[in-house]
Amino acid sequence: MAEAEAPAERLADPAVEGRLARLDELLAGLESAPGPTTRSAIEAVRLLTEVYGEALARVMDHADGPLAAHLTEDELVGHLLVLHAVHPEPAERRAARAVERLRPAVRERGGDVEWAGVQEGVGRVRLTAGGGCGSGCGGGSADVSAVVRAAVLAAAPELTAVEPEPAAAPAAFVPLADLKRRSTR
């Protein structure tokens, strides 16, 4: 009887990111090179991507609730499911989760971020600038806005944009003494 092989070691996220960056470089180089060999190579990549997308769709067709949840929660698999338009969760839910993941970091800098929904394909967020930023805040709310926008569009590229929603104006404060004086007149 054959001895079972040990499972292959998985790539760490930074290694995957490095490979994806290199893949982008190679594809950009291919797309700028003329000739039939280049066209064939690009078509081969496109066809391979389509076949892998179909395989992912079939996996998701057979995945039960807990397995589907594990697959969608994995950052790399989740991105591939989005890329191939087979992610089982709607874009709005994925975007809201991306904002919630950023919320602790924004709060550490004295601000807050909240998902406000989607209107006509545009993601809406409420950003509150923090007052207690030390030297570690970078450029402030513009930086936070850019990070939030990038995270939301990575999770839900179907959205056309991500824009801040105006914060509701705070209620006017009326001292209790003024209310009592008005009522006795």
Short mmCIF file of C-alpha atoms in Angstrom, two decimals:
data_model
loop_
_atom_site.label_atom_id
_atom_site.label_comp_id
_atom_site.label_asym_id
_atom_site.label_seq_id
_atom_site.Cartn_x
_atom_site.Cartn_y
_atom_site.Cartn_z
CA MET A 1 0.00 0.00 0.00
CA ALA A 2 1.40 3.41 -0.95
CA GLU A 3 2.26 5.84 1.80
CA ALA A 4 0.15 9.02 1.85
CA GLU A 5 1.99 12.12 0.77
CA ALA A 6 2.16 15.11 3.08
CA PRO A 7 0.02 18.02 1.86
CA ALA A 8 1.89 20.69 -0.04
CA GLU A 9 2.79 23.75 1.98
CA ARG A 10 0.61 26.75 1.22
CA LEU A 11 1.91 30.13 0.09
CA ALA A 12 1.78 32.93 2.63
CA ASP A 13 -0.23 36.00 1.62
CA PRO A 14 2.89 38.11 0.88
CA ALA A 15 4.17 35.39 -1.45
CA VAL A 16 0.81 35.32 -3.26
CA GLU A 17 0.84 39.12 -3.55
CA GLY A 18 4.37 38.97 -5.00
CA ARG A 19 3.32 36.43 -7.59
CA LEU A 20 0.25 38.47 -8.54
CA ALA A 21 2.38 41.59 -8.96
CA ARG A 22 4.83 39.68 -11.16
CA LEU A 23 1.93 38.26 -13.18
CA ASP A 24 0.65 41.81 -13.77
CA GLU A 25 4.12 42.84 -14.98
CA LEU A 26 4.38 39.89 -17.34
CA LEU A 27 0.90 40.42 -18.78
CA ALA A 28 1.55 44.13 -19.28
CA GLY A 29 4.75 43.24 -21.13
CA LEU A 30 2.94 40.70 -23.27
CA GLU A 31 0.13 43.10 -24.14
CA SER A 32 2.62 45.69 -25.39
CA ALA A 33 4.57 43.24 -27.58
CA PRO A 34 3.39 42.82 -31.17
CA GLY A 35 3.00 39.58 -33.08
CA PRO A 36 1.05 36.34 -33.37
CA THR A 37 2.97 34.63 -30.56
CA THR A 38 1.92 37.39 -28.16
CA ARG A 39 -1.72 37.11 -29.23
CA SER A 40 -1.57 33.34 -28.71
CA ALA A 41 -0.03 33.72 -25.25
CA ILE A 42 -2.67 36.26 -24.19
CA GLU A 43 -5.44 34.02 -25.50
CA ALA A 44 -3.96 31.05 -23.62
CA VAL A 45 -4.00 33.06 -20.37
CA ARG A 46 -7.59 34.19 -21.02
CA LEU A 47 -8.78 30.63 -21.74
CA LEU A 48 -6.98 29.24 -18.70
CA THR A 49 -8.57 31.95 -16.55
CA GLU A 50 -12.02 31.09 -17.91
CA VAL A 51 -11.52 27.37 -17.18
CA TYR A 52 -10.34 28.09 -13.62
CA GLY A 53 -13.34 30.39 -13.17
CA GLU A 54 -15.66 27.60 -14.29
CA ALA A 55 -13.94 25.21 -11.86
CA LEU A 56 -14.46 27.68 -9.00
CA ALA A 57 -18.12 28.08 -9.98
CA ARG A 58 -18.57 24.29 -9.84
CA VAL A 59 -16.87 24.11 -6.44
CA MET A 60 -19.26 26.78 -5.16
CA ASP A 61 -22.24 24.91 -6.65
CA HIS A 62 -21.33 21.92 -4.45
CA ALA A 63 -20.16 23.79 -1.34
CA ASP A 64 -22.48 23.51 1.63
CA GLY A 65 -23.04 26.45 4.01
CA PRO A 66 -19.97 26.03 6.25
CA LEU A 67 -17.62 25.21 3.36
CA ALA A 68 -18.94 28.12 1.29
CA ALA A 69 -18.39 30.44 4.27
CA HIS A 70 -14.80 29.23 4.70
CA LEU A 71 -14.10 29.69 1.01
CA THR A 72 -15.54 33.21 0.88
CA GLU A 73 -13.71 34.27 4.07
CA ASP A 74 -10.32 33.29 2.65
CA GLU A 75 -8.89 36.50 1.20
CA LEU A 76 -7.38 34.96 -1.93
CA VAL A 77 -10.26 32.60 -2.70
CA GLY A 78 -12.76 35.37 -2.01
CA HIS A 79 -11.02 37.67 -4.49
CA LEU A 80 -10.98 34.92 -7.12
CA LEU A 81 -14.69 34.29 -6.57
CA VAL A 82 -15.33 38.01 -7.11
CA LEU A 83 -13.08 38.08 -10.19
CA HIS A 84 -15.02 35.23 -11.77
CA ALA A 85 -18.42 36.63 -10.69
CA VAL A 86 -19.30 33.54 -8.63
CA HIS A 87 -19.08 35.00 -5.11
CA PRO A 88 -22.29 33.98 -3.33
CA GLU A 89 -22.60 37.18 -1.29
CA PRO A 90 -23.98 40.39 -2.76
CA ALA A 91 -21.55 43.26 -3.36
CA GLU A 92 -23.17 45.40 -0.67
CA ARG A 93 -22.57 42.79 2.04
CA ARG A 94 -18.93 42.32 1.00
CA ALA A 95 -18.39 46.09 0.97
CA ALA A 96 -19.97 46.52 4.40
CA ARG A 97 -17.70 43.80 5.80
CA ALA A 98 -14.64 45.53 4.31
CA VAL A 99 -15.61 48.76 6.08
CA GLU A 100 -16.14 46.92 9.37
CA ARG A 101 -12.65 45.41 9.10
CA LEU A 102 -11.18 48.92 8.73
CA ARG A 103 -13.21 50.45 11.55
CA PRO A 104 -10.86 49.56 14.45
CA ALA A 105 -7.86 51.11 12.67
CA VAL A 106 -9.81 54.29 11.88
CA ARG A 107 -11.02 54.50 15.49
CA GLU A 108 -7.44 54.13 16.73
CA ARG A 109 -6.71 57.36 14.87
CA GLY A 110 -9.62 59.13 16.54
CA GLY A 111 -12.10 58.89 13.67
CA ASP A 112 -14.81 56.52 12.60
CA VAL A 113 -16.11 54.94 9.41
CA GLU A 114 -19.53 53.43 8.83
CA TRP A 115 -21.09 51.73 5.83
CA ALA A 116 -24.11 53.70 4.59
CA GLY A 117 -25.20 51.49 1.68
CA VAL A 118 -25.31 51.59 -2.12
CA GLN A 119 -27.13 54.13 -4.27
CA GLU A 120 -27.16 53.63 -8.04
CA GLY A 121 -24.02 51.47 -7.99
CA VAL A 122 -22.04 53.86 -5.76
CA GLY A 123 -20.94 52.71 -2.32
CA ARG A 124 -21.60 55.24 0.44
CA VAL A 125 -19.60 55.59 3.65
CA ARG A 126 -19.79 57.98 6.58
CA LEU A 127 -16.37 59.20 7.67
CA THR A 128 -15.77 61.10 10.86
CA ALA A 129 -12.41 62.81 11.15
CA GLY A 130 -10.51 62.27 14.37
CA GLY A 131 -9.21 65.10 16.47
CA GLY A 132 -6.60 63.25 18.47
CA CYS A 133 -4.21 62.23 15.72
CA GLY A 134 -0.61 62.31 16.61
CA SER A 135 2.20 62.12 14.13
CA GLY A 136 1.04 58.67 13.01
CA CYS A 137 -2.06 59.82 11.14
CA GLY A 138 -0.48 60.67 7.85
CA GLY A 139 -2.54 63.01 5.76
CA GLY A 140 -5.71 62.64 7.80
CA SER A 141 -9.17 62.08 6.39
CA ALA A 142 -8.03 62.11 2.74
CA ASP A 143 -5.73 59.14 3.47
CA VAL A 144 -8.49 57.32 5.36
CA SER A 145 -10.92 58.01 2.54
CA ALA A 146 -8.50 56.56 -0.03
CA VAL A 147 -7.88 53.44 2.08
CA VAL A 148 -11.61 52.91 2.58
CA ARG A 149 -12.28 53.41 -1.14
CA ALA A 150 -9.57 50.90 -2.11
CA ALA A 151 -10.77 48.29 0.41
CA VAL A 152 -14.41 48.58 -0.65
CA LEU A 153 -13.63 48.39 -4.37
CA ALA A 154 -11.34 45.39 -3.80
CA ALA A 155 -14.17 43.58 -2.00
CA ALA A 156 -16.90 44.72 -4.40
CA PRO A 157 -15.48 45.75 -7.78
CA GLU A 158 -19.01 45.76 -9.19
CA LEU A 159 -19.49 49.16 -7.52
CA THR A 160 -18.71 52.08 -9.80
CA ALA A 161 -17.31 54.30 -7.03
CA VAL A 162 -17.15 54.85 -3.27
CA GLU A 163 -18.08 58.27 -1.96
CA PRO A 164 -18.42 59.81 1.48
CA GLU A 165 -21.92 60.54 2.62
CA PRO A 166 -22.40 63.84 4.41
CA ALA A 167 -22.60 63.42 8.15
CA ALA A 168 -25.91 64.34 9.69
CA ALA A 169 -25.86 67.75 11.32
CA PRO A 170 -25.78 67.48 15.09
CA ALA A 171 -28.96 68.44 16.88
CA ALA A 172 -28.92 71.98 18.21
CA PHE A 173 -28.45 72.20 21.95
CA VAL A 174 -31.08 74.20 23.77
CA PRO A 175 -30.43 74.76 27.48
CA LEU A 176 -33.19 73.47 29.76
CA ALA A 177 -33.54 76.91 31.39
CA ASP A 178 -34.47 78.42 28.00
CA LEU A 179 -37.15 75.78 27.48
CA LYS A 180 -38.70 76.47 30.88
CA ARG A 181 -38.67 80.23 30.33
CA ARG A 182 -40.47 79.88 26.97
CA SER A 183 -43.18 77.66 28.39
CA THR A 184 -44.12 80.10 31.17
CA ARG A 185 -44.71 83.04 28.80
#
